[in-house]
């Protein structure tokens, strides 16, 4: 029997998950759980690289876990855990930092964006973040990393780190590959030239937990034509709405609006209504499952603890191999 390939991914408990996180990451985790060894983490150590309130953190971790489970991850099939419950993540990150060129970290787009966003509070963790992410991935002998496009550069760096380590200390790590979805970069509703992000603020995203009224209001206000779009091309906002319709709506509606756009008869208010209908229809059962799960927080913490117990021995085995390769044991 051939060994199953491993998939690893994570999401930061840095606020409400949104439809960008869902379409770019979580949606592709669902089929993977049937034919891969899946290890999915709530990466809390990553979330503390930007300002946050300690009192909120436990609740945010629980929220992220609820989102995973309500989206359809089956804890019997996948290993779900909180990153800080497996100390080998930070231990490996230190060892990997000794083979990671500092120049590579300075090149990372996410670092540059976050450093600009939090310019008054740039800490070292913000720049070493990709090394911790490489450790997250490499600890589990990961083959595929299903993420959104914004994380592609970090996975590329993980590959570089793995190759450098293998070259210097002998074959130790599996070199992982990134896996992207069709909706790999969902754009902000309020500023469609930027990626939909939790930290941009609520008007920029549709949260997985937004109620129908909020969803309709946010989509109705989505920016469409901003001028400067070349003739015959879709503006970033309209392209984003079409992508959302493709993901959440009916094919017949998509084709109808595509024709209307080509013929110059499209009404954006109608396009937005169809997009909102699709999102509401999709999120309603998700929110029902989430509410039911939220009634039993102890069960969710137990699932996460059980996941950490499953992850730990794999991580420990990798650490032993790494330390041996480096001459530390
Ligand atoms: N807009 C997006 N489109 C597609 N995929 C996305 N992802 C995030 N935004 C989009 C993917 O979701 C996964 C988890 O992301 P994360 O929470 O770990 O960090 P992030 O990429 O930094 O997400 P946010 O919303 O932008 O958070 P903040 O504002 O806190 O930084 C990843 O696979 C990511 O690619």
Coordinates of C-alpha atoms and ligand atoms in Angstrom, one line a residue:
X1 CA 0.0 0.0 0.0
X2 CA 1.4 3.4 -0.9
X3 CA 1.8 6.0 1.9
X4 CA -0.7 8.8 1.8
X5 CA 0.7 12.3 1.0
X6 CA 0.5 14.9 3.7
X7 CA -1.2 18.3 3.5
X8 CA -0.5 21.0 6.0
X9 CA -2.1 24.4 6.3
X10 CA -3.0 27.0 8.9
X11 CA -5.0 30.1 9.6
X12 CA -4.2 32.8 12.1
X13 CA -6.7 33.5 14.9
X14 CA -6.4 37.2 14.0
X15 CA -10.1 38.0 13.7
X16 CA -13.2 36.8 12.0
X17 CA -12.6 34.5 9.1
X18 CA -13.9 35.8 5.8
X19 CA -14.9 34.4 2.4
X20 CA -11.4 35.0 1.1
X21 CA -10.0 32.7 3.7
X22 CA -12.7 30.2 2.8
X23 CA -12.3 30.3 -1.0
X24 CA -8.5 30.5 -1.0
X25 CA -7.8 28.0 1.8
X26 CA -10.5 26.1 3.7
X27 CA -12.5 25.1 0.6
X28 CA -9.6 23.2 -0.8
X29 CA -8.9 21.5 2.5
X30 CA -12.3 19.6 2.3
X31 CA -11.5 17.2 -0.6
X32 CA -7.9 16.8 0.7
X33 CA -9.2 15.3 3.9
X34 CA -10.4 12.2 2.0
X35 CA -7.1 11.2 0.3
X36 CA -4.3 12.9 2.3
X37 CA -3.0 12.9 5.8
X38 CA -4.2 16.4 6.7
X39 CA -2.7 18.5 9.4
X40 CA -4.4 21.8 9.9
X41 CA -3.4 24.3 12.6
X42 CA -4.7 27.4 14.3
X43 CA -1.5 29.3 14.1
X44 CA -1.6 31.5 17.2
X45 CA 2.2 32.2 17.3
X46 CA 1.8 33.9 13.9
X47 CA -1.1 36.0 15.1
X48 CA 0.9 37.6 18.0
X49 CA 3.3 39.3 15.6
X50 CA 0.9 42.2 15.3
X51 CA -0.8 44.1 18.1
X52 CA -3.6 42.1 19.9
X53 CA -5.4 41.9 23.2
X54 CA -4.4 38.8 25.3
X55 CA -7.9 38.6 26.7
X56 CA -9.3 38.0 23.2
X57 CA -6.9 35.3 22.1
X58 CA -8.6 32.2 23.5
X59 CA -11.9 33.2 22.1
X60 CA -10.3 33.9 18.7
X61 CA -8.7 30.4 18.7
X62 CA -12.0 28.8 19.5
X63 CA -13.7 30.9 16.8
X64 CA -11.2 29.7 14.2
X65 CA -11.7 26.1 15.2
X66 CA -15.5 26.5 15.0
X67 CA -15.0 27.9 11.4
X68 CA -12.9 24.9 10.4
X69 CA -15.4 22.4 11.8
X70 CA -18.5 24.2 10.5
X71 CA -17.0 24.4 7.1
X72 CA -16.9 20.6 7.0
X73 CA -13.5 19.4 8.4
X74 CA -14.0 16.1 10.1
X75 CA -11.9 15.7 13.2
X76 CA -11.9 11.9 12.7
X77 CA -10.1 12.4 9.4
X78 CA -7.9 15.4 10.0
X79 CA -5.5 16.5 12.7
X80 CA -6.7 19.9 14.0
X81 CA -4.6 21.6 16.7
X82 CA -3.3 24.9 18.1
X83 CA 0.3 25.6 17.0
X84 CA 1.5 26.7 20.4
X85 CA 0.5 23.3 21.9
X86 CA 3.3 21.7 19.9
X87 CA 6.6 23.4 21.0
X88 CA 8.6 21.8 18.3
X89 CA 7.3 24.5 15.9
X90 CA 9.4 27.2 17.6
X91 CA 12.3 24.9 18.2
X92 CA 12.6 24.0 14.5
X93 CA 12.1 27.6 13.5
X94 CA 15.3 28.5 15.5
X95 CA 17.3 25.8 13.7
X96 CA 16.0 26.8 10.3
X97 CA 16.8 30.5 11.0
X98 CA 20.5 29.5 10.8
X99 CA 20.1 28.5 7.1
X100 CA 17.8 31.3 6.1
X101 CA 19.4 34.3 4.4
X102 CA 18.2 37.5 6.0
X103 CA 18.0 39.1 2.5
X104 CA 15.2 36.6 1.6
X105 CA 13.1 37.7 4.6
X106 CA 13.4 41.4 3.6
X107 CA 12.0 40.5 0.1
X108 CA 8.8 39.1 1.5
X109 CA 5.7 41.0 0.3
X110 CA 3.7 40.3 3.4
X111 CA 6.5 41.6 5.6
X112 CA 6.7 44.8 3.6
X113 CA 2.9 45.3 3.8
X114 CA 2.6 44.5 7.5
X115 CA 5.6 46.6 8.3
X116 CA 3.9 49.6 6.6
X117 CA 0.6 48.8 8.2
X118 CA 2.1 48.5 11.7
X119 CA 5.0 50.9 11.3
X120 CA 4.9 52.1 14.9
X121 CA 5.3 48.5 16.2
X122 CA 7.5 46.5 13.9
X123 CA 8.8 43.6 16.0
X124 CA 11.3 40.9 15.0
X125 CA 8.6 38.3 14.8
X126 CA 7.1 40.1 11.9
X127 CA 10.2 39.5 9.8
X128 CA 11.0 36.0 11.0
X129 CA 7.3 34.9 10.5
X130 CA 8.1 33.0 7.2
X131 CA 10.7 30.9 9.1
X132 CA 8.1 29.8 11.6
X133 CA 5.8 29.0 8.7
X134 CA 8.5 27.0 7.1
X135 CA 8.9 25.1 10.4
X136 CA 5.1 24.5 10.6
X137 CA 5.2 22.9 7.2
X138 CA 8.5 21.0 7.3
X139 CA 7.8 19.4 10.7
X140 CA 5.2 17.2 9.2
X141 CA 7.0 16.0 6.1
X142 CA 4.4 17.9 4.1
X143 CA 3.9 17.3 0.4
X144 CA 1.2 19.9 -0.3
X145 CA 0.4 23.3 1.2
X146 CA -3.1 24.4 0.3
X147 CA -3.2 28.2 0.7
X148 CA -4.3 31.4 -0.9
X149 CA -2.0 33.2 -3.4
X150 CA -0.7 35.7 -0.8
X151 CA 1.1 32.8 0.9
X152 CA 2.7 31.4 -2.3
X153 CA 5.9 33.4 -1.7
X154 CA 6.2 32.0 1.8
X155 CA 5.8 28.4 0.5
X156 CA 8.5 29.2 -2.1
X157 CA 10.8 30.3 0.7
X158 CA 10.0 27.1 2.6
X159 CA 11.1 25.2 -0.4
X160 CA 14.4 27.2 -0.5
X161 CA 15.0 26.6 3.2
X162 CA 14.3 22.8 2.8
X163 CA 16.7 22.5 -0.1
X164 CA 19.4 24.6 1.6
X165 CA 19.1 22.4 4.7
X166 CA 19.2 19.2 2.8
X167 CA 22.2 20.3 0.8
X168 CA 24.1 21.4 4.0
X169 CA 23.1 18.5 6.4
X170 CA 21.9 15.7 4.1
X171 CA 18.4 14.7 2.9
X172 CA 16.1 15.5 5.9
X173 CA 13.1 17.4 4.6
X174 CA 10.4 16.7 2.0
X175 CA 10.3 19.7 -0.3
X176 CA 6.6 20.7 -0.3
X177 CA 4.5 22.2 -3.2
X178 CA 2.0 25.0 -3.0
X179 CA -1.7 24.2 -4.0
X180 CA -3.9 27.1 -5.0
X181 CA -7.7 27.3 -5.8
X182 CA -9.3 29.1 -8.8
X183 CA -10.3 31.9 -6.3
X184 CA -6.8 32.2 -5.0
X185 CA -7.0 36.0 -4.3
X186 CA -10.4 37.4 -3.3
X187 CA -10.2 41.2 -3.3
X188 CA -11.6 43.7 -0.8
X189 CA -15.2 44.9 -1.5
X190 CA -14.4 48.5 -0.4
X191 CA -11.0 48.6 -2.2
X192 CA -10.8 45.9 -4.9
X193 CA -7.2 46.8 -5.6
X194 CA -6.2 45.2 -2.3
X195 CA -6.6 41.6 -1.0
X196 CA -9.6 41.0 1.2
X197 CA -8.1 40.9 4.7
X198 CA -9.3 40.6 8.3
X199 CA -7.1 43.5 9.4
X200 CA -8.4 45.9 6.8
X201 CA -11.7 46.2 8.7
X202 CA -15.3 44.9 8.3
X203 CA -16.4 46.9 5.3
X204 CA -13.6 45.2 3.3
X205 CA -14.8 41.6 3.8
X206 CA -17.8 39.4 4.2
X207 CA -17.2 37.4 7.4
X208 CA -18.3 33.8 7.5
X209 CA -20.5 34.8 10.4
X210 CA -22.1 37.9 8.9
X211 CA -25.9 37.8 9.0
X212 CA -28.0 38.1 5.8
X213 CA -28.7 41.8 6.3
X214 CA -25.0 42.6 6.7
X215 CA -23.9 40.5 3.8
X216 CA -26.5 42.2 1.5
X217 CA -25.4 45.7 2.7
X218 CA -21.7 45.0 2.3
X219 CA -22.1 43.5 -1.2
X220 CA -24.5 46.3 -2.3
X221 CA -21.8 48.9 -1.3
X222 CA -19.0 47.0 -3.2
X223 CA -16.9 49.3 -5.4
X224 CA -17.4 48.5 -9.1
X225 CA -16.1 50.9 -11.7
X226 CA -13.4 53.1 -10.5
X227 CA -12.3 54.6 -13.8
X228 CA -9.0 54.0 -15.6
X229 CA -10.0 50.4 -16.7
X230 CA -8.9 49.8 -20.3
X231 CA -11.8 49.4 -22.8
X232 CA -13.1 45.8 -22.9
X233 CA -11.5 44.8 -19.6
X234 CA -13.3 44.2 -16.3
X235 CA -12.5 46.7 -13.5
X236 CA -11.0 45.0 -10.4
X237 CA -14.2 45.4 -8.4
X238 CA -16.4 43.9 -11.2
X239 CA -13.9 41.1 -11.8
X240 CA -14.1 40.3 -8.1
X241 CA -17.9 40.2 -8.1
X242 CA -17.9 37.9 -11.2
X243 CA -15.5 35.6 -9.3
X244 CA -17.7 35.5 -6.3
X245 CA -20.7 34.8 -8.5
X246 CA -18.9 31.9 -10.1
X247 CA -18.0 30.5 -6.6
X248 CA -21.3 31.0 -4.8
X249 CA -23.9 31.5 -7.5
X250 CA -25.6 29.6 -10.3
X251 CA -23.8 29.0 -13.6
X252 CA -26.9 30.2 -15.5
X253 CA -26.8 33.5 -13.7
X254 CA -23.0 33.8 -14.3
X255 CA -23.5 33.3 -18.0
X256 CA -26.4 35.8 -18.1
X257 CA -24.4 38.5 -16.4
X258 CA -21.4 37.8 -18.6
X259 CA -23.5 38.3 -21.7
X260 CA -25.1 41.4 -20.2
X261 CA -21.6 42.8 -19.5
X262 CA -20.4 42.1 -23.0
X263 CA -23.5 43.7 -24.5
X264 CA -23.2 46.8 -22.2
X265 CA -26.6 46.2 -20.6
X266 CA -25.4 45.0 -17.2
X267 CA -26.9 46.5 -14.1
X268 CA -24.4 46.3 -11.2
X269 CA -27.2 46.4 -8.6
X270 CA -28.6 43.1 -10.1
X271 CA -25.2 41.5 -10.3
X272 CA -24.6 42.5 -6.6
X273 CA -28.0 41.1 -5.6
X274 CA -27.2 37.7 -7.3
X275 CA -23.7 37.6 -5.6
X276 CA -25.3 38.4 -2.2
X277 CA -28.0 35.7 -2.8
X278 CA -25.3 33.1 -3.5
X279 CA -23.2 34.0 -0.4
X280 CA -26.3 34.0 1.9
X281 CA -27.4 30.6 0.5
X282 CA -23.9 29.2 1.0
X283 CA -23.3 30.6 4.5
X284 CA -26.7 29.9 6.0
X285 CA -26.1 26.1 6.5
X286 CA -22.5 26.9 7.6
X287 CA -23.8 29.3 10.3
X288 CA -26.3 26.8 11.5
X289 CA -23.7 24.2 12.0
X290 CA -21.4 26.7 13.6
X291 CA -24.1 27.8 16.1
X292 CA -24.7 24.2 17.1
X293 CA -21.0 23.5 17.6
X294 CA -20.5 26.7 19.6
X295 CA -22.9 25.4 22.2
X296 CA -20.3 22.9 23.3
X297 CA -16.9 24.7 23.6
X298 CA -15.5 22.0 25.8
X299 CA -15.9 19.5 22.9
X300 CA -14.0 21.8 20.6
X301 CA -11.1 22.3 23.0
X302 CA -11.0 18.5 23.4
X303 CA -10.8 18.1 19.6
X304 CA -7.9 20.6 19.5
X305 CA -6.1 18.9 22.4
X306 CA -6.5 15.5 20.8
X307 CA -5.1 17.0 17.6
X308 CA -2.0 18.3 19.4
X309 CA -1.5 14.8 20.9
X310 CA -1.5 13.4 17.3
X311 CA 0.7 16.1 15.9
X312 CA 3.4 16.0 18.7
X313 CA 4.9 12.6 18.0
X314 CA 5.3 13.4 14.3
X315 CA 7.0 16.7 15.2
X316 CA 9.2 15.1 17.8
X317 CA 10.4 12.5 15.3
X318 CA 11.3 15.1 12.8
X319 CA 13.1 17.1 15.4
X320 CA 15.2 14.1 16.4
X321 CA 16.1 13.6 12.7
X322 CA 17.0 17.3 12.3
X323 CA 19.1 17.5 15.5
X324 CA 21.0 14.3 14.5
X325 CA 21.6 15.7 11.0
X326 CA 23.0 19.0 12.6
X327 CA 25.2 17.1 15.0
X328 CA 23.3 18.2 18.0
X329 CA 22.5 14.8 19.3
Ligands
LIG1 N1 -8.3 37.5 0.1 C1 -7.9 36.2 0.1 N2 -8.2 35.4 -1.0 C2 -7.8 34.1 -1.0 N3 -7.2 33.5 0.0 C3 -6.9 34.3 1.1 N4 -6.3 34.0 2.3 C4 -6.3 35.1 3.1 N5 -6.9 36.1 2.4 C5 -7.3 35.6 1.2 C6 -5.8 32.7 2.7 O1 -6.4 32.3 3.9 C7 -5.4 31.5 4.6 C8 -5.3 32.0 6.0 O2 -4.8 33.3 6.0 P1 -4.3 33.9 7.4 O3 -5.4 34.2 8.3 O4 -3.3 33.0 8.0 O5 -3.5 35.2 7.0 P2 -3.7 36.2 5.9 O6 -3.3 35.6 4.6 O7 -2.8 37.3 6.3 O8 -5.2 36.6 6.0 P3 -5.9 37.9 6.2 O9 -7.3 37.9 6.2 O10 -5.2 38.9 5.3 O11 -5.4 38.2 7.7 P4 -4.7 39.5 8.4 O12 -5.5 40.7 7.9 O13 -4.8 39.2 9.8 O14 -3.3 39.4 7.9 C9 -4.1 31.6 3.9 O15 -4.0 30.4 3.1 C10 -4.3 32.7 3.0 O16 -3.5 32.6 1.8

